[in-house]
Amino acid sequence: MKPLHKIIINKDTSFNPIWIMRQAGRYLPEFREIRKKNSDFINLCLNDDLSSEITLQPIKRFDLDAAIIFSDILMLPYGLGQKVEFEKNFGPRLGKLNLNEISKIDEIDFVEKIHRVYKAVKKVSTNPNLNDKNIIGFVGAPWTLLVYMINQQSPKKNLKKDFFKDNFLINRILLIIERFLKVHIKNQIDNGANIIQIFDSWAGLLEEKDLPNYIYTPTLNLVNFVKSLNVPVICFPREIKNYKEFCDIVKPDAISIDYNVDPKKILKDIKIPIQGGLDPKILLTDYDNLKKEAFKYLEIFKDHPYIFNLGHGILPETDPIMVENIIKIVKNY
Ligand code: 1CP
């Protein structure tokens, strides 16, 4: 049985597997080397030779328990025909959303546009060196994708003032997102992904009254869909105020927590396997502090099924040596 499955399916508490959100990425010089020669990020994701190679880069360097496919949550709007670009020092920039155009896209057009992501999943999942590792497929949650598609850029700065104005548009788009996320998930699984993680990076932006419509209902539909394919699903509703309510309603197989979550409180509140939590900024400090902070999570979750990970993606300025350190700390615990 693969390491993450032991935790999520068997509820094993005798060890803690480790992988790192954004483990393939800019903190690795070998990634920056490839990125330098490939200025178009979408094309890089669609180049299955390179994207499978990038997926393997952290696995070659470190003793990680899972590979996460090198792709992006914004491949979904791209597959739907919305323009998606990544601008240096700005981040994603999306074209205007056209409901008429997007409504015309069918499953065949969508898969045709992004099928090389699935080819990369296949290449990685059939690599014999990864036999004892999990292959993580992923999607953005409907809400987070809606945010990028309507806002046309990261909501880091702010959401458009009239974001919620066109209720009809928003609800139509949500349904389209949900429909194609199922296609996207199924294709990743058919090509060898054996865990799915749903990233809801902007869950924290919503008020409580809006959670059922934008988060609980569409995410529950996806979770049930993944479960119907017999693959475990991890949810990461980053900065949501009430993780317990989320888990009670959506019922993922495991929950990934952000670094503002109090691990002692969540341990009391939540019965399902837990993942993550450590603040990525701790990897910018020193070995002793890293050990102290990692031990906090390992101690608190020592009798609970727990996958070690960070509370958000690894920062680009992280020294790869600190990644080696954290893996040693977790494996020797
Ligand atoms: O070199 C570059 O400029 C590209 C940086 C980059 C990378 C390496 C982007 C642009 N995406 C990725 C890969 C990526 N994105 C992965 C690969 C696998 C891995 O984890 O190793 C994954 C899982 C993602 C997921 C993703 N993309 C999320 C959810 C997780 C999170 O960090 O919250 C989000 C919100 C995105 C959107 C996105 N894509 C890229 C950036 C810089 C962003 C975030 C923009 C923002 O802050 O709003």
Short mmCIF file of N, CA and C and ligand atoms in Angstrom, two decimals, residues 19-26 31 35 41 68-74 86 91-92 138 144 148 153-156 199 201-202 236 238 312-313, ligand 1:
data_model
loop_
_atom_site.label_atom_id
_atom_site.label_comp_id
_atom_site.label_asym_id
_atom_site.label_seq_id
_atom_site.Cartn_x
_atom_site.Cartn_y
_atom_site.Cartn_z
N TRP A 19 5.01 15.15 1.97
CA TRP A 19 5.19 15.80 0.68
C TRP A 19 5.00 17.28 0.93
N ILE A 20 5.30 18.13 -0.05
CA ILE A 20 5.29 19.56 0.19
C ILE A 20 4.53 20.29 -0.90
N MET A 21 3.56 21.10 -0.49
CA MET A 21 2.80 21.85 -1.49
C MET A 21 3.75 22.75 -2.29
N ARG A 22 3.62 22.71 -3.61
CA ARG A 22 4.50 23.40 -4.54
C ARG A 22 5.93 22.86 -4.49
N GLN A 23 6.04 21.54 -4.25
CA GLN A 23 7.39 20.96 -4.14
C GLN A 23 8.16 21.02 -5.45
N ALA A 24 7.44 21.05 -6.57
CA ALA A 24 8.09 21.27 -7.86
C ALA A 24 7.93 22.74 -8.17
N GLY A 25 9.01 23.49 -8.16
CA GLY A 25 8.82 24.92 -8.40
C GLY A 25 10.06 25.77 -8.20
N ARG A 26 9.79 27.03 -8.00
CA ARG A 26 10.85 28.04 -8.17
C ARG A 26 11.97 28.01 -7.15
N PHE A 31 14.55 23.68 -11.60
CA PHE A 31 13.28 24.17 -12.18
C PHE A 31 13.50 25.52 -12.86
N ARG A 35 12.57 26.79 -16.54
CA ARG A 35 11.61 27.90 -16.66
C ARG A 35 12.19 29.04 -17.50
N PHE A 41 4.25 29.92 -19.48
CA PHE A 41 4.00 28.95 -18.42
C PHE A 41 2.97 27.89 -18.82
N ILE A 68 3.51 15.33 -6.93
CA ILE A 68 2.32 16.06 -7.38
C ILE A 68 2.60 16.57 -8.78
N ILE A 69 1.64 16.31 -9.65
CA ILE A 69 1.83 16.62 -11.07
C ILE A 69 2.10 18.10 -11.27
N PHE A 70 3.10 18.43 -12.05
CA PHE A 70 3.40 19.82 -12.34
C PHE A 70 2.39 20.34 -13.37
N SER A 71 1.49 21.16 -12.89
CA SER A 71 0.44 21.75 -13.73
C SER A 71 -0.05 22.97 -12.97
N ASP A 72 -1.25 23.45 -13.25
CA ASP A 72 -1.77 24.56 -12.47
C ASP A 72 -3.28 24.48 -12.42
N ILE A 73 -3.87 25.04 -11.35
CA ILE A 73 -5.32 25.02 -11.24
C ILE A 73 -5.97 25.81 -12.39
N LEU A 74 -5.20 26.76 -12.97
CA LEU A 74 -5.78 27.60 -14.03
C LEU A 74 -5.78 26.92 -15.40
N PHE A 86 0.60 34.15 -17.55
CA PHE A 86 1.32 34.40 -16.30
C PHE A 86 2.37 35.45 -16.57
N GLY A 91 1.79 37.71 -11.76
CA GLY A 91 0.99 36.51 -11.53
C GLY A 91 0.04 36.26 -12.66
N PRO A 92 -1.02 35.47 -12.41
CA PRO A 92 -1.92 35.15 -13.50
C PRO A 92 -2.75 36.35 -13.97
N PHE A 138 -4.61 17.02 -8.98
CA PHE A 138 -5.25 18.10 -8.23
C PHE A 138 -6.12 18.97 -9.12
N THR A 144 -12.56 28.91 -5.80
CA THR A 144 -11.28 29.54 -6.12
C THR A 144 -11.14 29.78 -7.62
N TYR A 148 -10.74 33.49 -9.79
CA TYR A 148 -9.79 33.88 -10.84
C TYR A 148 -10.51 34.21 -12.15
N GLN A 153 -7.63 38.16 -12.20
CA GLN A 153 -6.28 38.22 -11.64
C GLN A 153 -6.37 37.74 -10.19
N SER A 154 -5.22 37.62 -9.55
CA SER A 154 -5.23 37.18 -8.16
C SER A 154 -6.04 38.13 -7.29
N PRO A 155 -6.83 37.59 -6.36
CA PRO A 155 -7.58 38.47 -5.44
C PRO A 155 -6.71 38.93 -4.28
N LYS A 156 -5.39 38.66 -4.36
CA LYS A 156 -4.45 39.07 -3.31
C LYS A 156 -4.65 40.54 -2.98
N PHE A 199 -7.71 22.25 -4.07
CA PHE A 199 -7.16 23.48 -3.49
C PHE A 199 -8.22 24.58 -3.49
N SER A 201 -7.87 27.83 -2.32
CA SER A 201 -6.93 28.80 -1.77
C SER A 201 -7.61 30.07 -1.27
N TRP A 202 -8.78 30.40 -1.84
CA TRP A 202 -9.43 31.66 -1.46
C TRP A 202 -10.72 31.44 -0.68
N PHE A 236 -8.37 21.28 0.85
CA PHE A 236 -7.59 22.35 1.48
C PHE A 236 -8.36 23.67 1.36
N ARG A 238 -8.34 26.74 2.39
CA ARG A 238 -7.40 27.61 3.09
C ARG A 238 -8.10 28.81 3.75
N HIS A 312 0.81 26.12 3.54
CA HIS A 312 0.57 26.69 2.21
C HIS A 312 1.81 26.35 1.38
N GLY A 313 1.87 26.80 0.14
CA GLY A 313 2.98 26.42 -0.73
C GLY A 313 4.33 26.87 -0.22
O1 1CP B 1 7.64 30.26 -12.53
C1 1CP B 1 6.55 30.77 -12.34
O2 1CP B 1 6.34 31.99 -12.31
C2 1CP B 1 5.39 29.86 -12.18
C3 1CP B 1 5.00 29.72 -10.77
C4 1CP B 1 3.94 28.62 -10.68
C5 1CP B 1 4.18 27.26 -10.40
C6 1CP B 1 5.49 26.61 -10.14
C7 1CP B 1 2.57 28.78 -10.92
C8 1CP B 1 1.87 30.01 -11.32
N1 1CP B 1 1.96 27.56 -10.77
C9 1CP B 1 2.90 26.60 -10.46
C10 1CP B 1 2.66 25.15 -10.28
C11 1CP B 1 1.53 24.74 -9.41
N2 1CP B 1 0.43 25.49 -9.05
C12 1CP B 1 1.41 23.46 -8.85
C13 1CP B 1 2.39 22.36 -9.20
C14 1CP B 1 2.66 21.24 -8.38
C15 1CP B 1 3.37 21.50 -7.08
O3 1CP B 1 2.69 21.83 -6.09
O4 1CP B 1 4.57 21.24 -7.00
C16 1CP B 1 0.23 23.47 -8.08
C17 1CP B 1 -0.35 22.36 -7.23
C18 1CP B 1 -0.37 24.75 -8.22
C19 1CP B 1 -1.66 25.13 -7.59
C20 1CP B 1 -2.11 26.51 -7.62
N3 1CP B 1 -1.96 27.44 -8.62
C21 1CP B 1 -2.90 27.12 -6.61
C22 1CP B 1 -3.37 26.43 -5.36
C23 1CP B 1 -2.33 26.32 -4.31
C24 1CP B 1 -1.92 27.64 -3.65
O5 1CP B 1 -0.73 27.94 -3.69
O6 1CP B 1 -2.79 28.31 -3.06
C25 1CP B 1 -3.15 28.44 -6.99
C26 1CP B 1 -3.95 29.48 -6.21
C27 1CP B 1 -2.57 28.64 -8.27
C28 1CP B 1 -2.63 29.86 -9.11
C29 1CP B 1 -1.27 30.32 -9.45
N4 1CP B 1 -0.49 29.78 -10.43
C30 1CP B 1 0.75 30.38 -10.43
C31 1CP B 1 0.76 31.33 -9.40
C32 1CP B 1 1.94 32.23 -9.09
C33 1CP B 1 -0.49 31.28 -8.78
C34 1CP B 1 -0.94 32.04 -7.56
C35 1CP B 1 -1.29 33.44 -7.86
C36 1CP B 1 -1.92 34.14 -6.68
O7 1CP B 1 -1.23 34.37 -5.68
O8 1CP B 1 -3.12 34.45 -6.75
#
